[in-house]
PDB file of N, CA, C and O in Angstrom:
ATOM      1  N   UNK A 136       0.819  -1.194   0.000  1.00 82.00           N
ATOM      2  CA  UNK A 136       0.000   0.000   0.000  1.00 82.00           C
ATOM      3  C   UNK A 136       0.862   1.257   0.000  1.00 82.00           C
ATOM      4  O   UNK A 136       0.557   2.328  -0.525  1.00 82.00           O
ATOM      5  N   UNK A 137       1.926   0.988   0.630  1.00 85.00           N
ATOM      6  CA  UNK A 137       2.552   2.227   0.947  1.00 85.00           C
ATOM      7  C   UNK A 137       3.401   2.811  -0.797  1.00 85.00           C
ATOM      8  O   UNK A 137       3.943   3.909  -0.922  1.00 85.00           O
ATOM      9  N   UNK A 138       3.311   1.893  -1.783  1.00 84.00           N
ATOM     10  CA  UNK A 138       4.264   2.131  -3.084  1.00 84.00           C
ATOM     11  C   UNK A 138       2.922   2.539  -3.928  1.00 84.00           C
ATOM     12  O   UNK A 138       3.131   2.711  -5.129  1.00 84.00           O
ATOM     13  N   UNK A 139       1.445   2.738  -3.438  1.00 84.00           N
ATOM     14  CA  UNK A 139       0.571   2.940  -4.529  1.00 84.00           C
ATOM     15  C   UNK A 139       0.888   4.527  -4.482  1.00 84.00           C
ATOM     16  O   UNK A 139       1.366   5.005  -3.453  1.00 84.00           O
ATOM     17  N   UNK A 140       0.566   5.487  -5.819  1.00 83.00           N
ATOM     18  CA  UNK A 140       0.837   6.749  -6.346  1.00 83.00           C
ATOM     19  C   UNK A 140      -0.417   7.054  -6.557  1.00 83.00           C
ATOM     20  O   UNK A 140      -1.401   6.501  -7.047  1.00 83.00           O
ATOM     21  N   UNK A 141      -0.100   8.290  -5.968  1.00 81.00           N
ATOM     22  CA  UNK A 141      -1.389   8.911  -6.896  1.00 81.00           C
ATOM     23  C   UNK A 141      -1.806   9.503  -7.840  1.00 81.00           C
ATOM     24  O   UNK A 141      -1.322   8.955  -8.831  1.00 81.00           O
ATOM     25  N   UNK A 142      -2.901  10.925  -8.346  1.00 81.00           N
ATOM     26  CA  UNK A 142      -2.908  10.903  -9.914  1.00 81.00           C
ATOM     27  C   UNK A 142      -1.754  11.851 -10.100  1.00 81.00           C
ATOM     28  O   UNK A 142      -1.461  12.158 -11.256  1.00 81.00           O
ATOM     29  N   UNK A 143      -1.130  12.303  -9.194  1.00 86.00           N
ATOM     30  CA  UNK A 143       0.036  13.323  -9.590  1.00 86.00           C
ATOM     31  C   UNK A 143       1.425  12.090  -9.694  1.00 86.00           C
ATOM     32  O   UNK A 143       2.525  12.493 -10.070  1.00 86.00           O
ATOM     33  N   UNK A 144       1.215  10.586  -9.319  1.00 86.00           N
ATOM     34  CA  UNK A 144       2.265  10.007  -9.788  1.00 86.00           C
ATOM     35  C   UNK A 144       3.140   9.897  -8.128  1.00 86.00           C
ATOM     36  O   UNK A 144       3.756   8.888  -7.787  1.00 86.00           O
ATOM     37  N   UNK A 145       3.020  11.096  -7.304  1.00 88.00           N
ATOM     38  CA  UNK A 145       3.659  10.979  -5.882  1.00 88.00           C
ATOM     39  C   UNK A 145       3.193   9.438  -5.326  1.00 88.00           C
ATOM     40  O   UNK A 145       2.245   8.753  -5.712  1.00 88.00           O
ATOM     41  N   UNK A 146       4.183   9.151  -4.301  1.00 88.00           N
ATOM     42  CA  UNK A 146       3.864   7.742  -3.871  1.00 88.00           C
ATOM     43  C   UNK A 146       3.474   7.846  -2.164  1.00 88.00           C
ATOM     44  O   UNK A 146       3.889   8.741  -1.428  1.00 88.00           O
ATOM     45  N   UNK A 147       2.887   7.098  -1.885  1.00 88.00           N
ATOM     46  CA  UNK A 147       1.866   7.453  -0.480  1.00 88.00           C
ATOM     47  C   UNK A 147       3.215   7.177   0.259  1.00 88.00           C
ATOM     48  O   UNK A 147       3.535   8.316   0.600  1.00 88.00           O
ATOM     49  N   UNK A 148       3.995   6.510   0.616  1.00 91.00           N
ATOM     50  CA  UNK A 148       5.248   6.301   1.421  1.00 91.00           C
ATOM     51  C   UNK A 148       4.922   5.689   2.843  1.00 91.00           C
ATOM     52  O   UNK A 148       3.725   5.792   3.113  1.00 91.00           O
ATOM     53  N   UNK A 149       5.826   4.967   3.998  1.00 93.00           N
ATOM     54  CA  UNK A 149       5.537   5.212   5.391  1.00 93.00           C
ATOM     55  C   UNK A 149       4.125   5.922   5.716  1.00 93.00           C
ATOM     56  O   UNK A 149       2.966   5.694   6.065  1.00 93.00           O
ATOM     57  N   UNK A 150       5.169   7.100   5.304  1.00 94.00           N
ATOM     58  CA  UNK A 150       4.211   8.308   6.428  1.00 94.00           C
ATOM     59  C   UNK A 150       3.662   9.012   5.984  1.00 94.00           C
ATOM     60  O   UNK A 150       3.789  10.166   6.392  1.00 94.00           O
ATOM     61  N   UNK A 151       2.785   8.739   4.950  1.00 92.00           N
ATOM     62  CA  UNK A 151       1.697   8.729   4.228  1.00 92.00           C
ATOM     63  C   UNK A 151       0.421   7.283   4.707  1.00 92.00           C
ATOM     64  O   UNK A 151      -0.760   7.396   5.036  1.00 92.00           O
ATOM     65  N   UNK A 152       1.131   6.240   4.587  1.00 91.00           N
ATOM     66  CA  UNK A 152       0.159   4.899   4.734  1.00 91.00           C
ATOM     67  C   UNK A 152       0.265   5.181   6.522  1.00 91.00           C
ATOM     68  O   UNK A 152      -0.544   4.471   7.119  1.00 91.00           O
ATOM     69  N   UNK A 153       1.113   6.084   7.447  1.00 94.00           N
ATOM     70  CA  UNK A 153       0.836   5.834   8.939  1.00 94.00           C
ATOM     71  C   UNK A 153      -0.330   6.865   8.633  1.00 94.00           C
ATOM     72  O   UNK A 153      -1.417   6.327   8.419  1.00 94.00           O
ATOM     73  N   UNK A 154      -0.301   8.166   8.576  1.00 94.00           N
ATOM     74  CA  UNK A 154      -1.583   9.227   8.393  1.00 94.00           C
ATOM     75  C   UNK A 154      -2.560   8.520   8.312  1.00 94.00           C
ATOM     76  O   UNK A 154      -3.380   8.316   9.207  1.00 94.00           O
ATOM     77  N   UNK A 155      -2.558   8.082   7.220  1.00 93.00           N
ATOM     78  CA  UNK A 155      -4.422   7.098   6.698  1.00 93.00           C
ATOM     79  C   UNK A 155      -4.278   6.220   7.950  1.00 93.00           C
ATOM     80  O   UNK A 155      -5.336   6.145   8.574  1.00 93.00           O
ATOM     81  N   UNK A 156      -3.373   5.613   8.426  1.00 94.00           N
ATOM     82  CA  UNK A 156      -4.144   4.277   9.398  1.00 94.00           C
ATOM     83  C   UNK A 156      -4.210   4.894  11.063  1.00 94.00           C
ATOM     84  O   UNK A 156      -4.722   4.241  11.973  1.00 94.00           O
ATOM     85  N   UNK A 157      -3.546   6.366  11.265  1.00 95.00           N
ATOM     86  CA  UNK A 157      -4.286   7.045  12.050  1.00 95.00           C
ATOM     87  C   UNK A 157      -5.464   7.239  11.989  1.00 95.00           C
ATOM     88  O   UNK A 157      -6.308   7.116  12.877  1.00 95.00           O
ATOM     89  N   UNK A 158      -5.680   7.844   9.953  1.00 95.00           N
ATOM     90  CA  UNK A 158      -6.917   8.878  10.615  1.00 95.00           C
ATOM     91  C   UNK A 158      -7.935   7.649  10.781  1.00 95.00           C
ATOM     92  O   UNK A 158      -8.587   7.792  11.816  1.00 95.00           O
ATOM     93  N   UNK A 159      -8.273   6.474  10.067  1.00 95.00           N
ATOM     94  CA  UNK A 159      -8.860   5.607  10.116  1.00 95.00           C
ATOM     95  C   UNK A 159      -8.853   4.812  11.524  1.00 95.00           C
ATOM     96  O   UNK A 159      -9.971   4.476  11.916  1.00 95.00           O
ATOM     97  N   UNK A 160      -7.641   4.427  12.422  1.00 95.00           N
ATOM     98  CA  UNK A 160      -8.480   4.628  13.948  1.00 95.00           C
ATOM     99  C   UNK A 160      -9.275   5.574  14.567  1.00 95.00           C
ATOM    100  O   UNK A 160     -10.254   5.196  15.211  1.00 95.00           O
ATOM    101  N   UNK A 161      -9.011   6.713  14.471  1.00 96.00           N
ATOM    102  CA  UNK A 161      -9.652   7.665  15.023  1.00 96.00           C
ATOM    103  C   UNK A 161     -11.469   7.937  15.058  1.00 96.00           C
ATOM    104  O   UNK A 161     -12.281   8.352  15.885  1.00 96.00           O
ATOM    105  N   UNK A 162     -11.515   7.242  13.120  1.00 95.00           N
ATOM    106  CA  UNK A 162     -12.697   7.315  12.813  1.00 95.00           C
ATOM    107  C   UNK A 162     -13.667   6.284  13.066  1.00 95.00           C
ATOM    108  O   UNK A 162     -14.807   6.410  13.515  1.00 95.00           O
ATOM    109  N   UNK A 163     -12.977   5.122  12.672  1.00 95.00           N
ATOM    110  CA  UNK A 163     -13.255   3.743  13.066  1.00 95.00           C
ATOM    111  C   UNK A 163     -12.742   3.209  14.137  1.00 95.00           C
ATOM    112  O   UNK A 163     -11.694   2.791  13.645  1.00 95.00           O
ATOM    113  N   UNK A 164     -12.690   2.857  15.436  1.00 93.00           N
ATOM    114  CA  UNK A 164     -12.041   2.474  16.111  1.00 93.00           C
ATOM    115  C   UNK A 164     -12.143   1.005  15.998  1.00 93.00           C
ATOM    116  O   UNK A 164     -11.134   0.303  16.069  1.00 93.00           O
ATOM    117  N   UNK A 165     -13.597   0.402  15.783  1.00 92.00           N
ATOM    118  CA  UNK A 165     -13.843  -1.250  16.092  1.00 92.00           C
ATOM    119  C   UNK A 165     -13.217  -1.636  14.816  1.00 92.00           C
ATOM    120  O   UNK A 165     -12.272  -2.425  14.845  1.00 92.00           O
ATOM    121  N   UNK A 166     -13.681  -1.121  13.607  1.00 93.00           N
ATOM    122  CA  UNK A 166     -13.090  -1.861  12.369  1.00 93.00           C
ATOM    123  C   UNK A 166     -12.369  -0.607  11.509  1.00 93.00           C
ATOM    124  O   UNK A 166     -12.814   0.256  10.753  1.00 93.00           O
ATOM    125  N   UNK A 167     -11.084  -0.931  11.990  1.00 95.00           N
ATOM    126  CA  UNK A 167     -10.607   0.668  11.226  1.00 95.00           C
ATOM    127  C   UNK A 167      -9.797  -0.004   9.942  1.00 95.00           C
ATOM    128  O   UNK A 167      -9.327   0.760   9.100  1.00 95.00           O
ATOM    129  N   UNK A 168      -9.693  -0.933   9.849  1.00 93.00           N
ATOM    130  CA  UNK A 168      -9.103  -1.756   8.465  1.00 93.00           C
ATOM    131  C   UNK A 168     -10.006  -1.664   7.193  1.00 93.00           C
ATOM    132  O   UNK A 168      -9.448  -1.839   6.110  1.00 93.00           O
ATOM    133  N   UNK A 169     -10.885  -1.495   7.209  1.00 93.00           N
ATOM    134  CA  UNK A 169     -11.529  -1.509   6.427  1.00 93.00           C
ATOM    135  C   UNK A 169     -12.047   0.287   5.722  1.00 93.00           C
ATOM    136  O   UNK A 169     -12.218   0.640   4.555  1.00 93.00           O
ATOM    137  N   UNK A 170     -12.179   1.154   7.165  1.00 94.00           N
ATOM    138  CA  UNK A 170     -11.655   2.576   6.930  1.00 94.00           C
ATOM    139  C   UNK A 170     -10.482   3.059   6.181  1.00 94.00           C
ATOM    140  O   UNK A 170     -10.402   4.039   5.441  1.00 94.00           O
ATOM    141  N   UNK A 171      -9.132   1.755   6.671  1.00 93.00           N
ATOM    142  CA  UNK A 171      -8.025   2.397   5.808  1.00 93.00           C
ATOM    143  C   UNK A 171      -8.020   2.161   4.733  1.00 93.00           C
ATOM    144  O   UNK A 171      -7.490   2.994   3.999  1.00 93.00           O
ATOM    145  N   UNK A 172      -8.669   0.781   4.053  1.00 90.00           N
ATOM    146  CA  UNK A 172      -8.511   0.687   2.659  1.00 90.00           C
ATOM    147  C   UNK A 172      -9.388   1.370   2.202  1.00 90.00           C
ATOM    148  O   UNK A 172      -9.207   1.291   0.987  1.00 90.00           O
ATOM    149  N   UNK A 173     -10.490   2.188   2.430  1.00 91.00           N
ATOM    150  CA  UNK A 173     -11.431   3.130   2.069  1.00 91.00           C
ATOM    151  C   UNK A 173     -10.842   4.550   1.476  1.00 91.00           C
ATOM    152  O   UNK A 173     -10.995   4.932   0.316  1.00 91.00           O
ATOM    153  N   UNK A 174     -10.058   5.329   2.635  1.00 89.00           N
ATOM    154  CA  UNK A 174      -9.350   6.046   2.731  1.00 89.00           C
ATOM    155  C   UNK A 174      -8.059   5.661   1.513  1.00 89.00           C
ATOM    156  O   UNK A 174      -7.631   6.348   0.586  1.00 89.00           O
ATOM    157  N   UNK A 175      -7.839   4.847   1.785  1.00 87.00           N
ATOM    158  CA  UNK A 175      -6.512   4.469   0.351  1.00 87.00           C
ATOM    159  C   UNK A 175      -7.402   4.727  -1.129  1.00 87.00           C
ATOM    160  O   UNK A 175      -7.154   5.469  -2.080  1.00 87.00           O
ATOM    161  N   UNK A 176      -8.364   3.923  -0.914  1.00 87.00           N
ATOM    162  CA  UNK A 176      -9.028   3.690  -2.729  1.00 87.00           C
ATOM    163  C   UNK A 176      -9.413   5.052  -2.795  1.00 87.00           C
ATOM    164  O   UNK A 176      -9.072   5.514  -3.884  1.00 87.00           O
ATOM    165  N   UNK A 177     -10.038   5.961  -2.011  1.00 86.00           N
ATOM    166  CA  UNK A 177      -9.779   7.363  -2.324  1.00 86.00           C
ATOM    167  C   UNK A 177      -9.035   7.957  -3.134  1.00 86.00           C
ATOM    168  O   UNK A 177      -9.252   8.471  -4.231  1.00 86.00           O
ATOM    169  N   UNK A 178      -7.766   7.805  -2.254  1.00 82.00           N
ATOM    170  CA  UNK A 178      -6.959   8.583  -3.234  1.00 82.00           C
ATOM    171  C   UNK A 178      -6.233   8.078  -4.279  1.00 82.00           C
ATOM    172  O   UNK A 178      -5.743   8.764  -5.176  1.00 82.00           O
ATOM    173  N   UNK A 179      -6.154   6.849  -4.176  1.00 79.00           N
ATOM    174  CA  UNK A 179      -4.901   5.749  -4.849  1.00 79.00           C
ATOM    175  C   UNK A 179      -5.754   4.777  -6.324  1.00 79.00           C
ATOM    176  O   UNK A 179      -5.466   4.009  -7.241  1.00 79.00           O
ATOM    177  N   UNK A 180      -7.035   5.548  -5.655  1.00 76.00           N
ATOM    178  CA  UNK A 180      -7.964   4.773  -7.300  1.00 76.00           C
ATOM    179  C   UNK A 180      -8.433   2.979  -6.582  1.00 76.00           C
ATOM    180  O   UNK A 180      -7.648   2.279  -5.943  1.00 76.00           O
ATOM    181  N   UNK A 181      -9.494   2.706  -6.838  1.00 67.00           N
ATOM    182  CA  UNK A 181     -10.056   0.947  -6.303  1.00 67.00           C
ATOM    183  C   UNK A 181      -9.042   0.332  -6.300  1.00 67.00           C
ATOM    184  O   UNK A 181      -8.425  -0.122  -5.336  1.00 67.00           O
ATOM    185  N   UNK A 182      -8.630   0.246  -8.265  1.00 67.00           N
ATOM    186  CA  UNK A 182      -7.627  -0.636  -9.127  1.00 67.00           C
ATOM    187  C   UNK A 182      -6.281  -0.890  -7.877  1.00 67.00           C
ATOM    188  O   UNK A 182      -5.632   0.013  -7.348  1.00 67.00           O
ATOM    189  N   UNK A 183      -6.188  -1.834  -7.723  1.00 68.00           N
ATOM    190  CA  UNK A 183      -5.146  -2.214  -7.104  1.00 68.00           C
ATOM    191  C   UNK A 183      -3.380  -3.000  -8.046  1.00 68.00           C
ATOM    192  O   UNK A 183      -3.364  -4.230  -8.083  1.00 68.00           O
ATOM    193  N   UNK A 184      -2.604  -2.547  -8.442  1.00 68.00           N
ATOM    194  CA  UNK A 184      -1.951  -2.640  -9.397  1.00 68.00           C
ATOM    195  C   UNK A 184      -0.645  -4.188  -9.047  1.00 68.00           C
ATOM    196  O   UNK A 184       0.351  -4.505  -9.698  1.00 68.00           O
ATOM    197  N   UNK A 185      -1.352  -4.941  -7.545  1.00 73.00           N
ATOM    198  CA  UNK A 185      -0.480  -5.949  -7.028  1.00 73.00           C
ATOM    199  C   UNK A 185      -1.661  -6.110  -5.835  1.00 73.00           C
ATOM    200  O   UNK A 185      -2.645  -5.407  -5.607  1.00 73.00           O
ATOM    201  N   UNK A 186      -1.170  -7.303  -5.180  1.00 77.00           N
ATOM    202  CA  UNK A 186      -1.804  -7.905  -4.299  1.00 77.00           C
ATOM    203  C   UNK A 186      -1.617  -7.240  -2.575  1.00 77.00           C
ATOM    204  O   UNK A 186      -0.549  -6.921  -2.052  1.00 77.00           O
ATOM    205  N   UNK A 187      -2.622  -7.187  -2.119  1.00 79.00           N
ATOM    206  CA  UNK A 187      -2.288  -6.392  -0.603  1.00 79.00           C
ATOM    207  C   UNK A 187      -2.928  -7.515  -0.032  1.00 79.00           C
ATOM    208  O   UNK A 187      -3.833  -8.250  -0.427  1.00 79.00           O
ATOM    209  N   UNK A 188      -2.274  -7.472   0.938  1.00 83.00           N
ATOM    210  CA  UNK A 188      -2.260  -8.590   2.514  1.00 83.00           C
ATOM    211  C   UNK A 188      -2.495  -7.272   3.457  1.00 83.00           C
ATOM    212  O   UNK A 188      -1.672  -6.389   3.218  1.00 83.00           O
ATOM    213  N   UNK A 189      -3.334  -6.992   4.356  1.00 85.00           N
ATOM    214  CA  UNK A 189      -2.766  -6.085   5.431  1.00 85.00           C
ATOM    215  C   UNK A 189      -4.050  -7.218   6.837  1.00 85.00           C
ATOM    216  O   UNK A 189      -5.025  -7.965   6.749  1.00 85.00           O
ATOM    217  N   UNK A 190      -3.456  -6.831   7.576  1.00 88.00           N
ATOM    218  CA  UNK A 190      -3.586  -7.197   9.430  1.00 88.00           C
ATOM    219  C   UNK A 190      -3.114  -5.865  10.269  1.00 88.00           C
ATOM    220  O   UNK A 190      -2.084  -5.193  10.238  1.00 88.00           O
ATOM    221  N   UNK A 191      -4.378  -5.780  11.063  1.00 90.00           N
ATOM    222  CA  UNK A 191      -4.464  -4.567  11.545  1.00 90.00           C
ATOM    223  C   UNK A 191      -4.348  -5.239  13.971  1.00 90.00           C
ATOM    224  O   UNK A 191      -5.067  -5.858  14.755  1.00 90.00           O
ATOM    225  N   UNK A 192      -3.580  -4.839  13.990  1.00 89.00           N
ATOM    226  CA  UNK A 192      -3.309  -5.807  15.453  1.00 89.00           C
ATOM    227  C   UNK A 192      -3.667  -4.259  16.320  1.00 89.00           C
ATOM    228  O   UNK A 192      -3.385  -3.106  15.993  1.00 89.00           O
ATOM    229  N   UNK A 193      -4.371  -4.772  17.492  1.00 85.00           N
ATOM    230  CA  UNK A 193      -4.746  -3.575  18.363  1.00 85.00           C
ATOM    231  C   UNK A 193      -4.782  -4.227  19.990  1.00 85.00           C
ATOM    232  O   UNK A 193      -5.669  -5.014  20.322  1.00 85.00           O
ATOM    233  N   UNK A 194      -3.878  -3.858  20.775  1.00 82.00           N
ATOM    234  CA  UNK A 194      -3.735  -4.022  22.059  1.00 82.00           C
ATOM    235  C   UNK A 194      -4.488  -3.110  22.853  1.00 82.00           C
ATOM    236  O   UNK A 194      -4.558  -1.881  22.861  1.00 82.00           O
ATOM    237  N   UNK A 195      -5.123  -4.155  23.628  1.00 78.00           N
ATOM    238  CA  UNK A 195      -6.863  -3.379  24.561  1.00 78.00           C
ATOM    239  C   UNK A 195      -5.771  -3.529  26.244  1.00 78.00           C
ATOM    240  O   UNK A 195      -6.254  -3.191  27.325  1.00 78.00           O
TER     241      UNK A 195
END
C-alpha cells in the first residue's frame, strides 16, 4: 500500500500509509481496516496494481 501513487504520480510512502491508518483509527475504532482501505481507494484509485495482505493488530 505504501508504493501505490497517486494521480500526480507521488507515492503514499511510510508516512503517508501511517496518516491514513491514524486517521482511520480515530474514525473507526472497532473496524478501522476496512476505513483504511477506504481512505486508500480514495486517493490511490479501487484498481489495485499488485496484491495487498494487510492485518491490523490492536492491544486493549
Amino acid at each position: 500500500m505504501s508504493e501505490a501513487r497517486n494521480a500526480e504520480g507521488a507515492m503514499l510512502g511510510e508516512d503517508g500509509l501511517l496518516r491514513l491508518a491514524e486517521r482511520a483509527a480515530a474514525e473507526a475504532p472497532e473496524r478501522p481496516l476496512p476505513a483504511l482501505m477506504a481512505h486508500h481507494a480514495a486517493i490511490h484509485g479501487e484498481r489495485l496494481n499488485d496484491d495487498v495482505t494487510a492485518l491490523w493488530i490492536t492491544r486493549r
